Amino acid sequence: MLATICPALVGIPSALGQEVDSDAILNDPEAPTAGNPKGDVTIVAFLDYNCPFCKKSAPDLDRIVKTDGKIRLVYKDWPILTEASVYGAQLAVAAHYQGQYDAVHHALMGIPGMRISKERMLEAVKASGVDMVRLQADLGARADAITALLRRNLAQADSIGLQGTPAYLVGPFRTSTLDYAGFKQIVADARAKQAAQ
């Protein structure tokens, strides 16, 4: 597994020389979260709904969060691959306002392949059971807040030098595509590092 220490999360200036606000990355009140809100390890997941590697590791990420029980997961929609990726991220974030981020997120991650069209994304979201009237209303009424969140995610990814999706910050470590065993190991490593401090 190729995991590196993430300077942004251990108080070291980023390689880009920018100031990194670790608290903003870990605790943005508008960012969707899952898992245990009081977890002893936080995983921050930078994802794109057109990223096949994000889709490949998504089930294992869900599994480690559920089976471990002490992980807090922070989603960072980071739509960098296609214009449709932006649309998918907007749909997912809008669903967060009705408490349905997880349903929409899983529906979008469940679409096989890459270069998924906006139309295909919308079909998957409709099939997720989300209230589409409310979703469309939130997309309109909260457009500025949704755009601001996506821009913050982009700025945060840039500030810590992320190069592509998926990117996972696990405690003080940064890594990419992992399987269940990889997630389990890096969570254990993060706990060991915390205990040593």
mmCIF file with all atom_site columns, C-alpha atoms in Angstrom:
data_model
loop_
_atom_site.group_PDB
_atom_site.id
_atom_site.type_symbol
_atom_site.label_atom_id
_atom_site.label_alt_id
_atom_site.label_comp_id
_atom_site.label_asym_id
_atom_site.label_entity_id
_atom_site.label_seq_id
_atom_site.pdbx_PDB_ins_code
_atom_site.Cartn_x
_atom_site.Cartn_y
_atom_site.Cartn_z
_atom_site.occupancy
_atom_site.B_iso_or_equiv
_atom_site.pdbx_formal_charge
_atom_site.auth_seq_id
_atom_site.auth_comp_id
_atom_site.auth_asym_id
_atom_site.auth_atom_id
_atom_site.pdbx_PDB_model_num
ATOM 1   C CA . MET A 1 1   ? 0.000   0.000  0.000   1.00 0.00 ? 1   MET A CA 1
ATOM 2   C CA . LEU A 1 2   ? 1.336   3.427  -0.885  1.00 0.00 ? 2   LEU A CA 1
ATOM 3   C CA . ALA A 1 3   ? 0.365   5.731  1.942   1.00 0.00 ? 3   ALA A CA 1
ATOM 4   C CA . THR A 1 4   ? 2.157   8.941  2.732   1.00 0.00 ? 4   THR A CA 1
ATOM 5   C CA . ILE A 1 5   ? 1.993   11.299 5.653   1.00 0.00 ? 5   ILE A CA 1
ATOM 6   C CA . CYS A 1 6   ? -0.334  14.152 4.745   1.00 0.00 ? 6   CYS A CA 1
ATOM 7   C CA . PRO A 1 7   ? 1.416   17.374 5.843   1.00 0.00 ? 7   PRO A CA 1
ATOM 8   C CA . ALA A 1 8   ? -1.873  19.283 5.947   1.00 0.00 ? 8   ALA A CA 1
ATOM 9   C CA . LEU A 1 9   ? -3.150  17.118 8.747   1.00 0.00 ? 9   LEU A CA 1
ATOM 10  C CA . VAL A 1 10  ? -0.026  17.161 10.881  1.00 0.00 ? 10  VAL A CA 1
ATOM 11  C CA . GLY A 1 11  ? 0.563   20.907 11.003  1.00 0.00 ? 11  GLY A CA 1
ATOM 12  C CA . ILE A 1 12  ? 3.231   21.218 8.296   1.00 0.00 ? 12  ILE A CA 1
ATOM 13  C CA . PRO A 1 13  ? 2.778   23.731 5.465   1.00 0.00 ? 13  PRO A CA 1
ATOM 14  C CA . SER A 1 14  ? 1.789   22.113 2.189   1.00 0.00 ? 14  SER A CA 1
ATOM 15  C CA . ALA A 1 15  ? 4.254   21.495 -0.609  1.00 0.00 ? 15  ALA A CA 1
ATOM 16  C CA . LEU A 1 16  ? 2.543   24.245 -2.569  1.00 0.00 ? 16  LEU A CA 1
ATOM 17  C CA . GLY A 1 17  ? 3.392   26.786 0.122   1.00 0.00 ? 17  GLY A CA 1
ATOM 18  C CA . GLN A 1 18  ? -0.268  27.567 0.721   1.00 0.00 ? 18  GLN A CA 1
ATOM 19  C CA . GLU A 1 19  ? -1.813  27.735 4.126   1.00 0.00 ? 19  GLU A CA 1
ATOM 20  C CA . VAL A 1 20  ? -3.829  24.609 4.769   1.00 0.00 ? 20  VAL A CA 1
ATOM 21  C CA . ASP A 1 21  ? -6.800  24.787 7.090   1.00 0.00 ? 21  ASP A CA 1
ATOM 22  C CA . SER A 1 22  ? -6.989  21.237 8.446   1.00 0.00 ? 22  SER A CA 1
ATOM 23  C CA . ASP A 1 23  ? -10.070 22.064 10.500  1.00 0.00 ? 23  ASP A CA 1
ATOM 24  C CA . ALA A 1 24  ? -11.911 23.224 7.369   1.00 0.00 ? 24  ALA A CA 1
ATOM 25  C CA . ILE A 1 25  ? -11.032 19.950 5.631   1.00 0.00 ? 25  ILE A CA 1
ATOM 26  C CA . LEU A 1 26  ? -12.088 17.795 8.571   1.00 0.00 ? 26  LEU A CA 1
ATOM 27  C CA . ASN A 1 27  ? -15.070 19.771 9.866   1.00 0.00 ? 27  ASN A CA 1
ATOM 28  C CA . ASP A 1 28  ? -16.778 21.718 7.078   1.00 0.00 ? 28  ASP A CA 1
ATOM 29  C CA . PRO A 1 29  ? -20.355 21.895 8.438   1.00 0.00 ? 29  PRO A CA 1
ATOM 30  C CA . GLU A 1 30  ? -21.771 21.623 4.912   1.00 0.00 ? 30  GLU A CA 1
ATOM 31  C CA . ALA A 1 31  ? -19.788 18.506 3.934   1.00 0.00 ? 31  ALA A CA 1
ATOM 32  C CA . PRO A 1 32  ? -21.805 15.282 4.101   1.00 0.00 ? 32  PRO A CA 1
ATOM 33  C CA . THR A 1 33  ? -20.586 12.781 6.679   1.00 0.00 ? 33  THR A CA 1
ATOM 34  C CA . ALA A 1 34  ? -21.243 9.146  7.527   1.00 0.00 ? 34  ALA A CA 1
ATOM 35  C CA . GLY A 1 35  ? -20.150 6.605  10.078  1.00 0.00 ? 35  GLY A CA 1
ATOM 36  C CA . ASN A 1 36  ? -19.617 7.430  13.735  1.00 0.00 ? 36  ASN A CA 1
ATOM 37  C CA . PRO A 1 37  ? -19.719 11.207 14.364  1.00 0.00 ? 37  PRO A CA 1
ATOM 38  C CA . LYS A 1 38  ? -17.497 10.659 17.416  1.00 0.00 ? 38  LYS A CA 1
ATOM 39  C CA . GLY A 1 39  ? -15.169 8.215  15.677  1.00 0.00 ? 39  GLY A CA 1
ATOM 40  C CA . ASP A 1 40  ? -11.542 8.027  16.730  1.00 0.00 ? 40  ASP A CA 1
ATOM 41  C CA . VAL A 1 41  ? -10.313 8.028  13.100  1.00 0.00 ? 41  VAL A CA 1
ATOM 42  C CA . THR A 1 42  ? -11.582 10.294 10.345  1.00 0.00 ? 42  THR A CA 1
ATOM 43  C CA . ILE A 1 43  ? -11.431 9.339  6.684   1.00 0.00 ? 43  ILE A CA 1
ATOM 44  C CA . VAL A 1 44  ? -11.833 12.227 4.248   1.00 0.00 ? 44  VAL A CA 1
ATOM 45  C CA . ALA A 1 45  ? -12.784 10.898 0.799   1.00 0.00 ? 45  ALA A CA 1
ATOM 46  C CA . PHE A 1 46  ? -12.221 13.093 -2.284  1.00 0.00 ? 46  PHE A CA 1
ATOM 47  C CA . LEU A 1 47  ? -14.325 11.470 -5.015  1.00 0.00 ? 47  LEU A CA 1
ATOM 48  C CA . ASP A 1 48  ? -15.696 11.940 -8.543  1.00 0.00 ? 48  ASP A CA 1
ATOM 49  C CA . TYR A 1 49  ? -18.779 10.078 -9.805  1.00 0.00 ? 49  TYR A CA 1
ATOM 50  C CA . ASN A 1 50  ? -17.057 9.382  -13.145 1.00 0.00 ? 50  ASN A CA 1
ATOM 51  C CA . CYS A 1 51  ? -13.969 7.864  -11.515 1.00 0.00 ? 51  CYS A CA 1
ATOM 52  C CA . PRO A 1 52  ? -13.827 4.071  -11.993 1.00 0.00 ? 52  PRO A CA 1
ATOM 53  C CA . PHE A 1 53  ? -11.287 3.733  -9.175  1.00 0.00 ? 53  PHE A CA 1
ATOM 54  C CA . CYS A 1 54  ? -13.611 5.603  -6.788  1.00 0.00 ? 54  CYS A CA 1
ATOM 55  C CA . LYS A 1 55  ? -16.363 3.171  -7.739  1.00 0.00 ? 55  LYS A CA 1
ATOM 56  C CA . LYS A 1 56  ? -14.070 0.196  -7.264  1.00 0.00 ? 56  LYS A CA 1
ATOM 57  C CA . SER A 1 57  ? -13.060 1.141  -3.728  1.00 0.00 ? 57  SER A CA 1
ATOM 58  C CA . ALA A 1 58  ? -16.469 2.546  -2.638  1.00 0.00 ? 58  ALA A CA 1
ATOM 59  C CA . PRO A 1 59  ? -17.901 -0.793 -1.399  1.00 0.00 ? 59  PRO A CA 1
ATOM 60  C CA . ASP A 1 60  ? -14.763 -1.492 0.631   1.00 0.00 ? 60  ASP A CA 1
ATOM 61  C CA . LEU A 1 61  ? -14.823 2.025  2.103   1.00 0.00 ? 61  LEU A CA 1
ATOM 62  C CA . ASP A 1 62  ? -18.476 1.520  3.113   1.00 0.00 ? 62  ASP A CA 1
ATOM 63  C CA . ARG A 1 63  ? -17.627 -1.873 4.572   1.00 0.00 ? 63  ARG A CA 1
ATOM 64  C CA . ILE A 1 64  ? -14.734 -0.634 6.740   1.00 0.00 ? 64  ILE A CA 1
ATOM 65  C CA . VAL A 1 65  ? -16.837 2.243  8.078   1.00 0.00 ? 65  VAL A CA 1
ATOM 66  C CA . LYS A 1 66  ? -19.677 -0.145 8.982   1.00 0.00 ? 66  LYS A CA 1
ATOM 67  C CA . THR A 1 67  ? -17.636 -3.032 10.369  1.00 0.00 ? 67  THR A CA 1
ATOM 68  C CA . ASP A 1 68  ? -15.188 -0.904 12.335  1.00 0.00 ? 68  ASP A CA 1
ATOM 69  C CA . GLY A 1 69  ? -17.830 1.265  14.002  1.00 0.00 ? 69  GLY A CA 1
ATOM 70  C CA . LYS A 1 70  ? -15.363 3.938  15.139  1.00 0.00 ? 70  LYS A CA 1
ATOM 71  C CA . ILE A 1 71  ? -14.684 5.713  11.841  1.00 0.00 ? 71  ILE A CA 1
ATOM 72  C CA . ARG A 1 72  ? -16.043 9.113  10.905  1.00 0.00 ? 72  ARG A CA 1
ATOM 73  C CA . LEU A 1 73  ? -16.289 9.540  7.117   1.00 0.00 ? 73  LEU A CA 1
ATOM 74  C CA . VAL A 1 74  ? -16.267 12.964 5.463   1.00 0.00 ? 74  VAL A CA 1
ATOM 75  C CA . TYR A 1 75  ? -17.284 13.115 1.806   1.00 0.00 ? 75  TYR A CA 1
ATOM 76  C CA . LYS A 1 76  ? -15.608 15.672 -0.441  1.00 0.00 ? 76  LYS A CA 1
ATOM 77  C CA . ASP A 1 77  ? -17.322 15.751 -3.806  1.00 0.00 ? 77  ASP A CA 1
ATOM 78  C CA . TRP A 1 78  ? -14.460 16.746 -6.105  1.00 0.00 ? 78  TRP A CA 1
ATOM 79  C CA . PRO A 1 79  ? -15.835 16.676 -9.674  1.00 0.00 ? 79  PRO A CA 1
ATOM 80  C CA . ILE A 1 80  ? -12.706 17.017 -11.787 1.00 0.00 ? 80  ILE A CA 1
ATOM 81  C CA . LEU A 1 81  ? -13.181 14.545 -14.636 1.00 0.00 ? 81  LEU A CA 1
ATOM 82  C CA . THR A 1 82  ? -16.140 15.701 -16.730 1.00 0.00 ? 82  THR A CA 1
ATOM 83  C CA . GLU A 1 83  ? -18.921 18.278 -16.859 1.00 0.00 ? 83  GLU A CA 1
ATOM 84  C CA . ALA A 1 84  ? -21.329 15.482 -15.917 1.00 0.00 ? 84  ALA A CA 1
ATOM 85  C CA . SER A 1 85  ? -19.204 14.885 -12.798 1.00 0.00 ? 85  SER A CA 1
ATOM 86  C CA . VAL A 1 86  ? -20.092 18.399 -11.665 1.00 0.00 ? 86  VAL A CA 1
ATOM 87  C CA . TYR A 1 87  ? -23.768 17.664 -12.228 1.00 0.00 ? 87  TYR A CA 1
ATOM 88  C CA . GLY A 1 88  ? -23.540 14.434 -10.227 1.00 0.00 ? 88  GLY A CA 1
ATOM 89  C CA . ALA A 1 89  ? -21.833 16.247 -7.354  1.00 0.00 ? 89  ALA A CA 1
ATOM 90  C CA . GLN A 1 90  ? -24.520 18.943 -7.414  1.00 0.00 ? 90  GLN A CA 1
ATOM 91  C CA . LEU A 1 91  ? -27.250 16.284 -7.229  1.00 0.00 ? 91  LEU A CA 1
ATOM 92  C CA . ALA A 1 92  ? -25.545 14.512 -4.320  1.00 0.00 ? 92  ALA A CA 1
ATOM 93  C CA . VAL A 1 93  ? -24.951 17.697 -2.342  1.00 0.00 ? 93  VAL A CA 1
ATOM 94  C CA . ALA A 1 94  ? -28.522 18.873 -2.992  1.00 0.00 ? 94  ALA A CA 1
ATOM 95  C CA . ALA A 1 95  ? -29.800 15.547 -1.657  1.00 0.00 ? 95  ALA A CA 1
ATOM 96  C CA . HIS A 1 96  ? -27.881 16.234 1.559   1.00 0.00 ? 96  HIS A CA 1
ATOM 97  C CA . TYR A 1 97  ? -30.410 18.972 2.385   1.00 0.00 ? 97  TYR A CA 1
ATOM 98  C CA . GLN A 1 98  ? -33.126 16.318 2.685   1.00 0.00 ? 98  GLN A CA 1
ATOM 99  C CA . GLY A 1 99  ? -30.915 13.836 4.504   1.00 0.00 ? 99  GLY A CA 1
ATOM 100 C CA . GLN A 1 100 ? -30.502 11.647 1.412   1.00 0.00 ? 100 GLN A CA 1
ATOM 101 C CA . TYR A 1 101 ? -26.851 12.175 0.500   1.00 0.00 ? 101 TYR A CA 1
ATOM 102 C CA . ASP A 1 102 ? -25.970 8.531  1.165   1.00 0.00 ? 102 ASP A CA 1
ATOM 103 C CA . ALA A 1 103 ? -28.776 7.248  -1.081  1.00 0.00 ? 103 ALA A CA 1
ATOM 104 C CA . VAL A 1 104 ? -27.791 9.490  -3.989  1.00 0.00 ? 104 VAL A CA 1
ATOM 105 C CA . HIS A 1 105 ? -24.063 8.948  -3.435  1.00 0.00 ? 105 HIS A CA 1
ATOM 106 C CA . HIS A 1 106 ? -24.489 5.163  -3.544  1.00 0.00 ? 106 HIS A CA 1
ATOM 107 C CA . ALA A 1 107 ? -26.779 5.391  -6.582  1.00 0.00 ? 107 ALA A CA 1
ATOM 108 C CA . LEU A 1 108 ? -24.189 7.437  -8.484  1.00 0.00 ? 108 LEU A CA 1
ATOM 109 C CA . MET A 1 109 ? -21.269 5.259  -7.385  1.00 0.00 ? 109 MET A CA 1
ATOM 110 C CA . GLY A 1 110 ? -23.268 2.222  -8.480  1.00 0.00 ? 110 GLY A CA 1
ATOM 111 C CA . ILE A 1 111 ? -23.401 3.276  -12.143 1.00 0.00 ? 111 ILE A CA 1
ATOM 112 C CA . PRO A 1 112 ? -20.832 1.091  -13.927 1.00 0.00 ? 112 PRO A CA 1
ATOM 113 C CA . GLY A 1 113 ? -18.194 2.572  -16.191 1.00 0.00 ? 113 GLY A CA 1
ATOM 114 C CA . MET A 1 114 ? -16.906 6.050  -16.740 1.00 0.00 ? 114 MET A CA 1
ATOM 115 C CA . ARG A 1 115 ? -17.963 9.077  -18.781 1.00 0.00 ? 115 ARG A CA 1
ATOM 116 C CA . ILE A 1 116 ? -21.452 8.684  -17.345 1.00 0.00 ? 116 ILE A CA 1
ATOM 117 C CA . SER A 1 117 ? -23.844 11.207 -18.855 1.00 0.00 ? 117 SER A CA 1
ATOM 118 C CA . LYS A 1 118 ? -25.941 13.704 -16.920 1.00 0.00 ? 118 LYS A CA 1
ATOM 119 C CA . GLU A 1 119 ? -29.041 11.860 -18.106 1.00 0.00 ? 119 GLU A CA 1
ATOM 120 C CA . ARG A 1 120 ? -27.812 8.532  -16.751 1.00 0.00 ? 120 ARG A CA 1
ATOM 121 C CA . MET A 1 121 ? -26.923 10.167 -13.453 1.00 0.00 ? 121 MET A CA 1
ATOM 122 C CA . LEU A 1 122 ? -30.374 11.698 -13.184 1.00 0.00 ? 122 LEU A CA 1
ATOM 123 C CA . GLU A 1 123 ? -31.988 8.288  -13.866 1.00 0.00 ? 123 GLU A CA 1
ATOM 124 C CA . ALA A 1 124 ? -29.943 6.719  -11.069 1.00 0.00 ? 124 ALA A CA 1
ATOM 125 C CA . VAL A 1 125 ? -30.852 9.501  -8.657  1.00 0.00 ? 125 VAL A CA 1
ATOM 126 C CA . LYS A 1 126 ? -34.556 9.155  -9.482  1.00 0.00 ? 126 LYS A CA 1
ATOM 127 C CA . ALA A 1 127 ? -34.311 5.411  -8.809  1.00 0.00 ? 127 ALA A CA 1
ATOM 128 C CA . SER A 1 128 ? -32.666 6.051  -5.408  1.00 0.00 ? 128 SER A CA 1
ATOM 129 C CA . GLY A 1 129 ? -35.977 7.055  -3.837  1.00 0.00 ? 129 GLY A CA 1
ATOM 130 C CA . VAL A 1 130 ? -35.006 10.656 -3.163  1.00 0.00 ? 130 VAL A CA 1
ATOM 131 C CA . ASP A 1 131 ? -37.785 13.288 -3.240  1.00 0.00 ? 131 ASP A CA 1
ATOM 132 C CA . MET A 1 132 ? -37.129 14.681 -6.722  1.00 0.00 ? 132 MET A CA 1
ATOM 133 C CA . VAL A 1 133 ? -39.383 17.729 -6.295  1.00 0.00 ? 133 VAL A CA 1
ATOM 134 C CA . ARG A 1 134 ? -37.451 18.734 -3.182  1.00 0.00 ? 134 ARG A CA 1
ATOM 135 C CA . LEU A 1 135 ? -34.136 17.906 -4.878  1.00 0.00 ? 135 LEU A CA 1
ATOM 136 C CA . GLN A 1 136 ? -34.908 20.173 -7.828  1.00 0.00 ? 136 GLN A CA 1
ATOM 137 C CA . ALA A 1 137 ? -36.047 22.919 -5.446  1.00 0.00 ? 137 ALA A CA 1
ATOM 138 C CA . ASP A 1 138 ? -32.831 22.615 -3.415  1.00 0.00 ? 138 ASP A CA 1
ATOM 139 C CA . LEU A 1 139 ? -30.721 22.627 -6.583  1.00 0.00 ? 139 LEU A CA 1
ATOM 140 C CA . GLY A 1 140 ? -32.241 26.003 -7.432  1.00 0.00 ? 140 GLY A CA 1
ATOM 141 C CA . ALA A 1 141 ? -32.613 27.624 -4.027  1.00 0.00 ? 141 ALA A CA 1
ATOM 142 C CA . ARG A 1 142 ? -29.240 26.464 -2.714  1.00 0.00 ? 142 ARG A CA 1
ATOM 143 C CA . ALA A 1 143 ? -27.216 26.721 -5.921  1.00 0.00 ? 143 ALA A CA 1
ATOM 144 C CA . ASP A 1 144 ? -24.806 29.274 -4.453  1.00 0.00 ? 144 ASP A CA 1
ATOM 145 C CA . ALA A 1 145 ? -24.155 27.184 -1.324  1.00 0.00 ? 145 ALA A CA 1
ATOM 146 C CA . ILE A 1 146 ? -23.654 24.026 -3.410  1.00 0.00 ? 146 ILE A CA 1
ATOM 147 C CA . THR A 1 147 ? -21.216 25.810 -5.725  1.00 0.00 ? 147 THR A CA 1
ATOM 148 C CA . ALA A 1 148 ? -19.367 27.286 -2.747  1.00 0.00 ? 148 ALA A CA 1
ATOM 149 C CA . LEU A 1 149 ? -18.959 23.834 -1.166  1.00 0.00 ? 149 LEU A CA 1
ATOM 150 C CA . LEU A 1 150 ? -17.634 22.312 -4.398  1.00 0.00 ? 150 LEU A CA 1
ATOM 151 C CA . ARG A 1 151 ? -15.206 25.232 -4.760  1.00 0.00 ? 151 ARG A CA 1
ATOM 152 C CA . ARG A 1 152 ? -14.014 24.761 -1.156  1.00 0.00 ? 152 ARG A CA 1
ATOM 153 C CA . ASN A 1 153 ? -13.438 21.077 -1.865  1.00 0.00 ? 153 ASN A CA 1
ATOM 154 C CA . LEU A 1 154 ? -11.397 21.989 -4.948  1.00 0.00 ? 154 LEU A CA 1
ATOM 155 C CA . ALA A 1 155 ? -9.354  24.557 -3.015  1.00 0.00 ? 155 ALA A CA 1
ATOM 156 C CA . GLN A 1 156 ? -8.728  22.058 -0.213  1.00 0.00 ? 156 GLN A CA 1
ATOM 157 C CA . ALA A 1 157 ? -7.615  19.377 -2.672  1.00 0.00 ? 157 ALA A CA 1
ATOM 158 C CA . ASP A 1 158 ? -5.275  21.881 -4.325  1.00 0.00 ? 158 ASP A CA 1
ATOM 159 C CA . SER A 1 159 ? -3.899  23.075 -0.981  1.00 0.00 ? 159 SER A CA 1
ATOM 160 C CA . ILE A 1 160 ? -2.733  19.578 -0.054  1.00 0.00 ? 160 ILE A CA 1
ATOM 161 C CA . GLY A 1 161 ? -1.481  18.744 -3.539  1.00 0.00 ? 161 GLY A CA 1
ATOM 162 C CA . LEU A 1 162 ? -3.985  16.069 -4.535  1.00 0.00 ? 162 LEU A CA 1
ATOM 163 C CA . GLN A 1 163 ? -3.463  14.875 -8.101  1.00 0.00 ? 163 GLN A CA 1
ATOM 164 C CA . GLY A 1 164 ? -6.587  12.847 -8.804  1.00 0.00 ? 164 GLY A CA 1
ATOM 165 C CA . THR A 1 165 ? -9.423  10.750 -7.506  1.00 0.00 ? 165 THR A CA 1
ATOM 166 C CA . PRO A 1 166 ? -9.895  8.895  -5.350  1.00 0.00 ? 166 PRO A CA 1
ATOM 167 C CA . ALA A 1 167 ? -7.845  10.453 -2.593  1.00 0.00 ? 167 ALA A CA 1
ATOM 168 C CA . TYR A 1 168 ? -8.331  9.381  0.999   1.00 0.00 ? 168 TYR A CA 1
ATOM 169 C CA . LEU A 1 169 ? -7.007  11.176 4.043   1.00 0.00 ? 169 LEU A CA 1
ATOM 170 C CA . VAL A 1 170 ? -6.968  8.646  6.881   1.00 0.00 ? 170 VAL A CA 1
ATOM 171 C CA . GLY A 1 171 ? -5.834  10.254 10.101  1.00 0.00 ? 171 GLY A CA 1
ATOM 172 C CA . PRO A 1 172 ? -2.432  11.713 9.174   1.00 0.00 ? 172 PRO A CA 1
ATOM 173 C CA . PHE A 1 173 ? -2.031  9.550  6.054   1.00 0.00 ? 173 PHE A CA 1
ATOM 174 C CA . ARG A 1 174 ? -2.938  10.125 2.413   1.00 0.00 ? 174 ARG A CA 1
ATOM 175 C CA . THR A 1 175 ? -3.613  7.263  0.024   1.00 0.00 ? 175 THR A CA 1
ATOM 176 C CA . SER A 1 176 ? -5.548  6.330  -3.103  1.00 0.00 ? 176 SER A CA 1
ATOM 177 C CA . THR A 1 177 ? -7.543  3.309  -4.245  1.00 0.00 ? 177 THR A CA 1
ATOM 178 C CA . LEU A 1 178 ? -7.703  0.668  -1.529  1.00 0.00 ? 178 LEU A CA 1
ATOM 179 C CA . ASP A 1 179 ? -9.453  -2.627 -0.990  1.00 0.00 ? 179 ASP A CA 1
ATOM 180 C CA . TYR A 1 180 ? -10.960 -3.638 2.354   1.00 0.00 ? 180 TYR A CA 1
ATOM 181 C CA . ALA A 1 181 ? -7.670  -5.010 3.694   1.00 0.00 ? 181 ALA A CA 1
ATOM 182 C CA . GLY A 1 182 ? -5.923  -1.789 2.683   1.00 0.00 ? 182 GLY A CA 1
ATOM 183 C CA . PHE A 1 183 ? -8.496  0.374  4.452   1.00 0.00 ? 183 PHE A CA 1
ATOM 184 C CA . LYS A 1 184 ? -8.280  -1.848 7.533   1.00 0.00 ? 184 LYS A CA 1
ATOM 185 C CA . GLN A 1 185 ? -4.482  -1.552 7.611   1.00 0.00 ? 185 GLN A CA 1
ATOM 186 C CA . ILE A 1 186 ? -4.342  2.220  7.137   1.00 0.00 ? 186 ILE A CA 1
ATOM 187 C CA . VAL A 1 187 ? -6.990  2.755  9.833   1.00 0.00 ? 187 VAL A CA 1
ATOM 188 C CA . ALA A 1 188 ? -4.885  0.597  12.177  1.00 0.00 ? 188 ALA A CA 1
ATOM 189 C CA . ASP A 1 189 ? -1.792  2.607  11.219  1.00 0.00 ? 189 ASP A CA 1
ATOM 190 C CA . ALA A 1 190 ? -3.642  5.877  11.922  1.00 0.00 ? 190 ALA A CA 1
ATOM 191 C CA . ARG A 1 191 ? -4.719  4.620  15.340  1.00 0.00 ? 191 ARG A CA 1
ATOM 192 C CA . ALA A 1 192 ? -1.181  3.492  16.136  1.00 0.00 ? 192 ALA A CA 1
ATOM 193 C CA . LYS A 1 193 ? 0.209   6.905  15.140  1.00 0.00 ? 193 LYS A CA 1
ATOM 194 C CA . GLN A 1 194 ? -2.379  8.674  17.326  1.00 0.00 ? 194 GLN A CA 1
ATOM 195 C CA . ALA A 1 195 ? -1.547  6.421  20.279  1.00 0.00 ? 195 ALA A CA 1
ATOM 196 C CA . ALA A 1 196 ? 2.175   7.165  19.858  1.00 0.00 ? 196 ALA A CA 1
ATOM 197 C CA . GLN A 1 197 ? 1.656   10.923 20.046  1.00 0.00 ? 197 GLN A CA 1
#
